[in-house]
Amino acid sequence: MLTIAALNRVNFHYPVRNTPAVSLTQNLPYGQHAAVFSLGCGDLRHLLFTSHIDERPLDFTGCDLQPAVLARTALRLTLIADGKHETHFDNVWEIYYHFKITNSSLELLQNQAEKLHALGETFEEWQSDAYGSNVHFCDDGTLWEVCLIWDFYAKADAAGLKKYFDRVKAVRRDKDLTGWATLAAVRCAAPAISNAMFDMPKAHVHYWQHGTTSTHRDAISASTNFNPCFSTPGGNALLHYGSDPLLGFHLATAYAPVDTATAPNNNKVTIRQQSIQNLADAARNKFRDWARSFQKRSSTVTVRLYAGDAVSFGHLLQLKQAGKEGPACLYRDRNHFDPASLNKSLFAAGDTAAPTTFDVIDTSNLADHVGVLNFFVAARPLLRTEPWAAFYTETLLQYEGTFQAALEGLLCGKLRTVSLLIGLVLVDVATNTAPSAAAEISVKSLKSSLTGSRSPQQQQFTRLLWKQPMHLDELMASALMGNLLKHSLPNYQRASFVAFLRLVKTTVNTNWDAMVDHLLALIQDDSRLGTRANYWQELYLWMHMLGVHSVDALKRDPTTLGHRGRQQIHRWKNIPEVIAVTLKVPRKHLAFYTSFRDVSAVGTPPIGCSVSNHSSYLSGWLNQFAAVLTGFVFEAESDDLQHVYFSKAMPGLAARFPSTAPTKKSESSVSKGGIFSGGCSVRAKSLTAFTFEVTLGSSDVKYHLDFRVPVVASSVKTLIARKSSYTELVANATREYRAPSSFRFPVQRHQGALLLWNMSLVDLAKQPRLKATTEKHIKLGWLLLHMGIRMSARERYLRDNPSASMTAEERVMRDIKESLSYMMMHVAGVQKDPASLFAISCAEAEGINMLVIVSSLRLDLACRTVFLDAAVVQLTYELIDIMLRTLGSWTDKKQLCHLKVSTDELRLWKTLLPVWAERCRGNIWQHKTGPRREYEAAGRVPVTCEQSTDCLCSCGRGQFPVDYKISDSKAFKLLAEHATRVAISPIFFSPLVEDPQCPSVSATDRDFFGSAAGSRACVAAAFGDETPRCNRCGKAGVAAAADDAATNNAGGGGGGAEGRAALRVCSGCKKARYCSRGCQRADLKTHKLVCGK
């Protein structure tokens, strides 16, 4: 294996995952069929959500290390396919998400498991069944493993399950999950996090107490059976103590006033449970929607599943892609000798063959556990070489300091360095934008502002998008690789490093042998490597085995060395240059590790094996690992036939890993070589921050050269080597946040299609519309906090200090973020009067430039943010008369809000409008062909940025559904045929580029967060702080009894622990406390909504 091996006595079962579902296709252009590869696919929530909001054909290949996870997943998909009524879907919800289920659900589960086990007796029998037309298994081993688990489901006994869950709960009792539950909650409830951060921890505790998300008494009492789907055969993998089914869903609809509100519950629930039940109902309703969509789309969705190590599976697909279908040369996982393989019929050549290259690759959050570079090595070569292809990684980092530094630690180097080497650009860094605000920043804001406490330890969940947009000389490449080797992390070893070199060999143009020579010299001369520098032989070995580089010793025929080694191999006729040595360790020698009763105290120590013929070498080996090992577990002589084995391949495998790795080839330029010797000129023109157009001499032929990082166009220098007949461009990389504002959301034209580089697509019909209510100031109060974190610390400083020095780019980004916030606050009626009509005019010129007519504010579920569903009309000379009549009507009714912008901001608006229009067009309208397609005629997007001109193409004008809602529909009819529908989102900075600054929460603003968020005591409690605090100001005090009249009437006073004052207690709810009458009066309006007294 190319990753670290470790002893692990405790394995956790992850039946459900703890991050909300995302759209796997949100960055693919419309009309593009999607082949998706998911490493660590887990519960397939991403697939179900994607199939719900995107109707394009999907071919999904998923890999998970735990066969039990895939068995659950396949069982759920088959149950969904059989669904005919609502009760059935409710049973499926129970089976998949509750570890205590009803009799009817248990019966359905066990009948289905028995049915699937019978169908899975052979690969051919499964493939011939109706289920097999949609759900495939990539090899016989996966199907066999899954069938064993289905058989366990069908035959599981209640007594065995009870013992298993007793063990699970015993482990959970030792864990403090208060703060974790709060942070996990806000991710799934974003952007409406203010109440969820208090309700979700309660829901989590309820789930683990009762085994069900429902708070209805009848449902709890009926759920008497332990669910075998949450266990594993033999109970060797314990249900993870943090499992929570709600965390995989988008729960903002439980708090936001949406048009399709959940029907009121008929069962009696307590006031405390009401909010918990709303969360459960929101999640269950989402699941129903996903299940119905998947059932309807079964003919256009193909699912392929593989049980095994994700890194190994990626390499296996690479071998298949390269046409190397020889004997097995990889293990299925790190803990067994089972060889990895693919079913030949499923991966046979032809139109129906399983894909080995993909439009989208998603690695979940496995990078935190296995190492992100290992996933680039395994999966990067499988990404299609198309401009839309997307590679996603997720991180859930605990860190101190800046998130940028923590991420670079995870990547083992600078972001730009890694980007250059793997041939992918980290989109958020290149544009300094993020698709949504980091919910954790919101939580930090509330916690620090309302409780006055800050923690140096932070956690940040980030989903990273890498895309494809180079020539490295050998000195530069070796320096970059040498820098990576200095990072010694638990997820990497010499094999991992060499495998990364193998990837780099395929992605860069360089003199490879010269680069490796420089690299080896750097390693040899680096004194900081310490005893690790003693492992030259292992480094050379892996370089040779993986086809990266071969030293002279490994190029020679071993038979010419004269000595054939030990008696086990001296009779071999053909001795390969590399052989395998296997050490068999008697189990009794592992007793020191297996005898611990507290398995959590042992951890998962890495294991290693050393081969040496010098006794003096042992002390050095031990010194290197002194922090982990104090002695050898077992050792044996090479002549020990009982414990030492030599073989030409690894145990259980028939061959070694193929040693050929292709080198990146430069494009041929033979036919153009002579043009340089003729003294031609070379002209370079900037097209984007990445791409330059190069023209040679008077030729009409143009070449596009791409940089991997955005560069400063004015710094570009052209270098010409006339004798060698080549030219190159050299430029300075930009400081990311000073990249051109026009590049924040770039659009690329490709084969007649528009590709949005980093703006996600939205299906407007599937995004909940927020409705106006009489409690709007409370219901939409969370929008304040959400919009408050759109700016970084630098941008916030520039906003609060208008006289501060700033560049034009900094000013225009600050201004447009403010304008968008102004519009959204007006539409929501938060701190602003409700409005939906906005006239944007340039401060440097008279007249209105465009109208933005907002239909509604909607939730963007995939990105966990909001956007404006609006129509935009740009004022051109042809529309003056119509605009004047419409504007007069709206002005008389005082419905129009005027927004003054600078010339630069107006140009940025015109740059963004095509992006906002393209992201939401879906299948409603298509781009025209021929001369009427303005983008093609202009050769750019937008068509123009000049005033009094239309920056959009005409293809989308007038394309509105019949039921499109506008406040003044009569006036809108005059403009509808000239308007284009757009989805306008907030613009968020990227925490990968800049530091966040949690905005302060003033007492005035606190009411808008809702009653729970207005309580500083509740915020402190949500993070595990049990100190009694004032419900208004957060001041610490001493709890007083609810019936202590003296305390309640004294207005505070008294004394307590550590000199703190006694707190007044609300006579209504007997829970809220106040340090003074002033605080109680100030909190009265907010607290009454909860107290009801």
Coordinates of C-alpha atoms in Angstrom, one line a residue, residues 103-381:
N103 CA -42.3 -3.7 14.1
S104 CA -43.5 -2.8 10.6
S105 CA -40.2 -1.2 9.6
L106 CA -38.2 -4.1 11.0
E107 CA -40.4 -6.6 9.0
L108 CA -39.9 -4.6 5.8
L109 CA -36.1 -4.4 6.4
Q110 CA -35.6 -8.1 7.1
N111 CA -37.8 -9.2 4.1
Q112 CA -35.9 -6.9 1.8
A113 CA -32.6 -8.0 3.1
E114 CA -33.5 -11.7 2.6
K115 CA -34.7 -10.9 -0.9
L116 CA -31.5 -9.1 -1.8
H117 CA -29.3 -11.8 -0.3
A118 CA -31.0 -14.3 -2.6
L119 CA -30.5 -12.2 -5.6
G120 CA -26.8 -11.6 -4.8
E121 CA -25.8 -15.3 -4.9
T122 CA -23.9 -14.7 -8.1
F123 CA -22.8 -11.6 -10.0
E124 CA -24.8 -12.6 -13.1
E125 CA -28.0 -13.2 -11.2
W126 CA -27.8 -9.7 -9.6
Q127 CA -27.1 -8.1 -13.0
S128 CA -30.1 -9.7 -14.6
D129 CA -32.5 -8.5 -12.0
A130 CA -34.3 -5.1 -12.2
Y131 CA -32.3 -3.8 -9.3
G132 CA -29.1 -4.7 -11.2
S133 CA -30.0 -2.4 -14.0
N134 CA -29.4 0.7 -11.8
V135 CA -27.3 -0.5 -8.9
H136 CA -24.1 -2.3 -9.9
F137 CA -21.2 -3.7 -7.9
C138 CA -17.7 -3.1 -9.3
D139 CA -16.4 -6.6 -8.5
D140 CA -17.5 -10.0 -7.1
G141 CA -15.8 -9.3 -3.8
T142 CA -17.9 -6.2 -3.1
L143 CA -21.1 -8.1 -3.8
W144 CA -20.0 -11.0 -1.6
E145 CA -19.2 -8.7 1.3
V146 CA -22.5 -6.9 0.9
C147 CA -24.5 -10.2 0.7
L148 CA -23.0 -11.3 4.0
I149 CA -24.3 -8.1 5.7
W150 CA -27.7 -8.5 4.1
D151 CA -27.8 -12.0 5.6
F152 CA -26.9 -10.5 8.9
Y153 CA -29.8 -8.0 8.7
A154 CA -32.2 -10.7 7.8
K155 CA -31.2 -13.0 10.8
A156 CA -30.1 -10.5 13.5
D157 CA -31.4 -11.4 16.9
A158 CA -32.6 -8.8 19.5
A159 CA -30.4 -10.0 22.3
G160 CA -27.2 -9.6 20.2
L161 CA -28.2 -6.2 19.0
K162 CA -28.9 -5.1 22.6
K163 CA -25.4 -6.0 23.7
Y164 CA -24.0 -4.2 20.7
F165 CA -25.8 -0.9 21.5
D166 CA -24.9 -1.2 25.2
R167 CA -21.3 -1.2 24.1
V168 CA -21.9 1.8 21.8
K169 CA -23.6 3.8 24.6
A170 CA -20.8 2.9 27.0
V171 CA -18.2 4.5 24.6
R172 CA -20.5 7.5 24.1
R173 CA -20.8 8.3 27.8
D174 CA -17.1 9.2 27.9
K175 CA -17.4 11.8 25.2
D176 CA -18.3 15.5 25.7
L177 CA -20.1 16.5 22.5
T178 CA -21.7 19.8 23.5
G179 CA -19.5 22.2 21.5
W180 CA -19.2 19.7 18.6
A181 CA -23.0 19.3 18.3
T182 CA -23.3 23.1 18.1
L183 CA -20.8 23.5 15.3
A184 CA -22.2 20.5 13.4
A185 CA -25.7 22.0 13.7
V186 CA -25.0 25.3 12.2
R187 CA -23.6 23.7 9.0
C188 CA -26.9 22.0 8.2
A189 CA -29.1 24.9 9.3
A190 CA -27.1 27.7 7.6
P191 CA -27.9 30.4 6.8
A192 CA -30.7 30.3 9.5
I193 CA -28.4 29.3 12.3
S194 CA -29.4 31.5 15.2
N195 CA -32.0 29.1 16.6
A196 CA -30.5 25.9 15.3
M197 CA -27.4 26.2 17.4
F198 CA -29.6 25.8 20.5
D199 CA -32.1 23.3 19.2
M200 CA -29.8 20.9 17.4
P201 CA -27.8 19.8 20.5
K202 CA -31.1 19.1 22.2
A203 CA -32.3 17.1 19.2
H204 CA -29.0 15.2 19.2
V205 CA -29.4 14.2 22.9
H206 CA -33.0 13.2 22.2
Y207 CA -32.0 11.0 19.3
W208 CA -29.5 9.1 21.4
Q209 CA -31.9 8.7 24.3
H210 CA -34.7 7.3 22.2
G211 CA -33.1 6.1 19.0
T212 CA -35.6 8.1 16.9
T213 CA -35.8 11.7 15.6
S214 CA -39.5 11.9 16.4
T215 CA -40.6 13.5 19.6
H216 CA -44.2 12.1 19.3
R217 CA -44.9 9.9 22.3
D218 CA -46.7 7.3 20.2
A219 CA -43.7 7.0 17.8
I220 CA -41.3 6.7 20.7
S221 CA -43.3 4.0 22.4
A222 CA -43.7 2.1 19.1
S223 CA -40.0 2.1 18.3
T224 CA -39.0 -0.9 20.4
N225 CA -36.6 -2.8 18.1
F226 CA -32.9 -2.2 17.7
N227 CA -32.1 -1.6 14.0
P228 CA -29.6 -4.1 12.6
C229 CA -28.7 -1.6 9.9
F230 CA -26.7 0.3 12.5
S231 CA -24.7 -2.7 13.5
T232 CA -22.2 -5.0 11.7
P233 CA -21.7 -8.7 11.7
G234 CA -19.7 -9.7 14.8
G235 CA -20.1 -6.1 16.2
N236 CA -16.5 -5.4 15.2
A237 CA -17.2 -1.8 14.2
L238 CA -19.0 0.3 16.8
L239 CA -21.6 2.9 15.7
H240 CA -19.8 6.2 15.9
Y241 CA -20.8 8.1 19.1
G242 CA -21.5 11.4 17.1
S243 CA -23.9 9.8 14.6
D244 CA -26.9 12.1 13.9
P245 CA -29.2 11.6 10.9
L246 CA -30.3 15.3 10.9
L247 CA -26.8 16.5 10.1
G248 CA -26.9 15.4 6.5
F249 CA -29.9 17.5 5.6
H250 CA -30.6 21.2 4.9
L251 CA -32.5 22.4 7.9
A252 CA -32.9 26.1 7.3
T253 CA -36.5 25.4 6.3
A254 CA -37.2 24.5 9.9
Y255 CA -36.7 28.2 10.8
A256 CA -37.1 30.2 7.7
P257 CA -40.7 31.3 6.6
V258 CA -40.9 29.3 3.3
D259 CA -44.0 29.0 1.1
T260 CA -44.1 25.2 1.5
A261 CA -44.2 25.2 5.3
T262 CA -44.5 21.8 7.1
A263 CA -48.0 20.9 8.1
P264 CA -48.7 21.3 11.8
N265 CA -48.2 18.2 14.0
N266 CA -51.3 16.5 15.2
N267 CA -49.6 14.7 18.1
K268 CA -49.1 16.4 21.4
V269 CA -45.6 17.6 22.0
T270 CA -44.2 19.8 24.8
I271 CA -43.1 23.3 24.2
R272 CA -39.5 22.2 24.6
Q273 CA -39.9 19.5 22.0
Q274 CA -41.7 21.6 19.4
S275 CA -38.5 23.0 17.8
I276 CA -36.9 19.6 17.9
Q277 CA -39.8 18.1 16.0
N278 CA -39.7 20.9 13.4
L279 CA -36.1 19.8 12.7
A280 CA -37.1 16.2 12.4
D281 CA -40.0 17.0 10.1
A282 CA -37.8 19.2 7.9
A283 CA -35.3 16.4 7.4
R284 CA -37.9 13.8 6.8
N285 CA -39.7 15.9 4.2
K286 CA -36.4 16.5 2.4
F287 CA -35.8 12.8 2.4
R288 CA -39.2 12.2 0.8
D289 CA -38.5 14.7 -1.9
W290 CA -35.2 13.2 -2.6
A291 CA -36.6 9.6 -2.7
R292 CA -39.5 10.6 -5.0
S293 CA -37.1 12.3 -7.4
F294 CA -34.7 9.3 -7.4
Q295 CA -37.5 6.9 -8.1
K296 CA -38.8 9.0 -11.0
R297 CA -35.3 9.3 -12.5
S298 CA -34.2 5.7 -12.0
S299 CA -33.7 5.2 -15.8
T300 CA -31.2 8.1 -16.0
V301 CA -29.2 7.4 -12.9
T302 CA -26.6 4.6 -12.7
V303 CA -24.9 3.7 -9.4
R304 CA -21.7 1.6 -9.2
L305 CA -20.4 0.6 -5.7
Y306 CA -17.0 -0.7 -4.6
A307 CA -16.0 -1.8 -1.1
G308 CA -12.3 -1.1 -0.4
D309 CA -9.6 1.4 0.2
A310 CA -10.3 4.6 -1.7
V311 CA -6.6 5.2 -2.6
S312 CA -6.2 1.6 -3.8
F313 CA -9.4 1.8 -5.9
G314 CA -8.2 5.1 -7.6
H315 CA -5.0 3.4 -8.6
L316 CA -7.0 0.4 -9.8
L317 CA -9.1 2.6 -12.1
Q318 CA -5.9 4.2 -13.4
L319 CA -4.6 0.8 -14.4
K320 CA -7.9 0.1 -16.2
Q321 CA -7.8 3.5 -17.9
A322 CA -4.3 2.7 -19.2
G323 CA -5.4 -0.7 -20.5
K324 CA -3.2 -2.7 -18.1
E325 CA -5.4 -5.6 -17.1
G326 CA -2.8 -8.0 -16.0
P327 CA -2.6 -10.0 -12.7
A328 CA -3.8 -8.4 -9.5
C329 CA -1.1 -6.0 -8.1
L330 CA -3.0 -4.1 -5.4
Y331 CA -4.7 -4.9 -2.2
R332 CA -8.3 -4.1 -1.5
D333 CA -7.5 -2.4 1.8
R334 CA -4.7 -2.0 4.3
N335 CA -5.8 -4.7 6.7
H336 CA -6.2 -7.7 4.5
F337 CA -4.4 -9.6 1.7
D338 CA -7.4 -9.7 -0.6
P339 CA -6.4 -8.5 -4.1
A340 CA -8.3 -5.6 -5.7
S341 CA -10.0 -6.3 -8.9
L342 CA -12.8 -5.1 -11.3
N343 CA -15.5 -7.1 -12.9
K344 CA -14.5 -7.6 -16.5
S345 CA -18.1 -7.6 -17.9
L346 CA -18.9 -4.3 -16.1
F347 CA -15.7 -2.6 -17.3
A348 CA -15.6 -4.1 -20.8
A349 CA -15.1 -1.8 -23.7
G350 CA -18.3 -0.3 -25.2
D351 CA -20.9 2.3 -24.8
T352 CA -22.2 0.8 -21.6
A353 CA -18.8 0.3 -19.9
A354 CA -18.2 1.8 -16.5
P355 CA -16.3 5.0 -16.8
T356 CA -12.7 5.4 -15.8
T357 CA -12.5 9.1 -16.3
F358 CA -14.9 11.5 -14.6
D359 CA -16.4 15.0 -14.9
V360 CA -16.6 15.3 -11.1
I361 CA -14.4 13.7 -8.4
D362 CA -15.4 14.1 -4.8
T363 CA -13.2 12.9 -1.9
S364 CA -15.5 13.8 1.0
N365 CA -13.6 14.7 4.1
L366 CA -11.2 11.6 3.8
A367 CA -8.4 14.0 3.2
D368 CA -8.2 14.8 6.9
H369 CA -7.7 11.1 7.7
V370 CA -5.7 9.7 4.8
G371 CA -3.9 12.8 3.4
V372 CA -5.1 15.1 0.6
L373 CA -2.0 14.5 -1.5
N374 CA -2.6 10.7 -1.4
F375 CA -6.0 11.5 -3.0
F376 CA -4.5 13.7 -5.7
V377 CA -2.2 10.8 -6.5
A378 CA -5.0 8.3 -6.7
A379 CA -7.7 10.3 -8.4
R380 CA -6.2 13.3 -10.2
P381 CA -5.3 11.2 -13.3

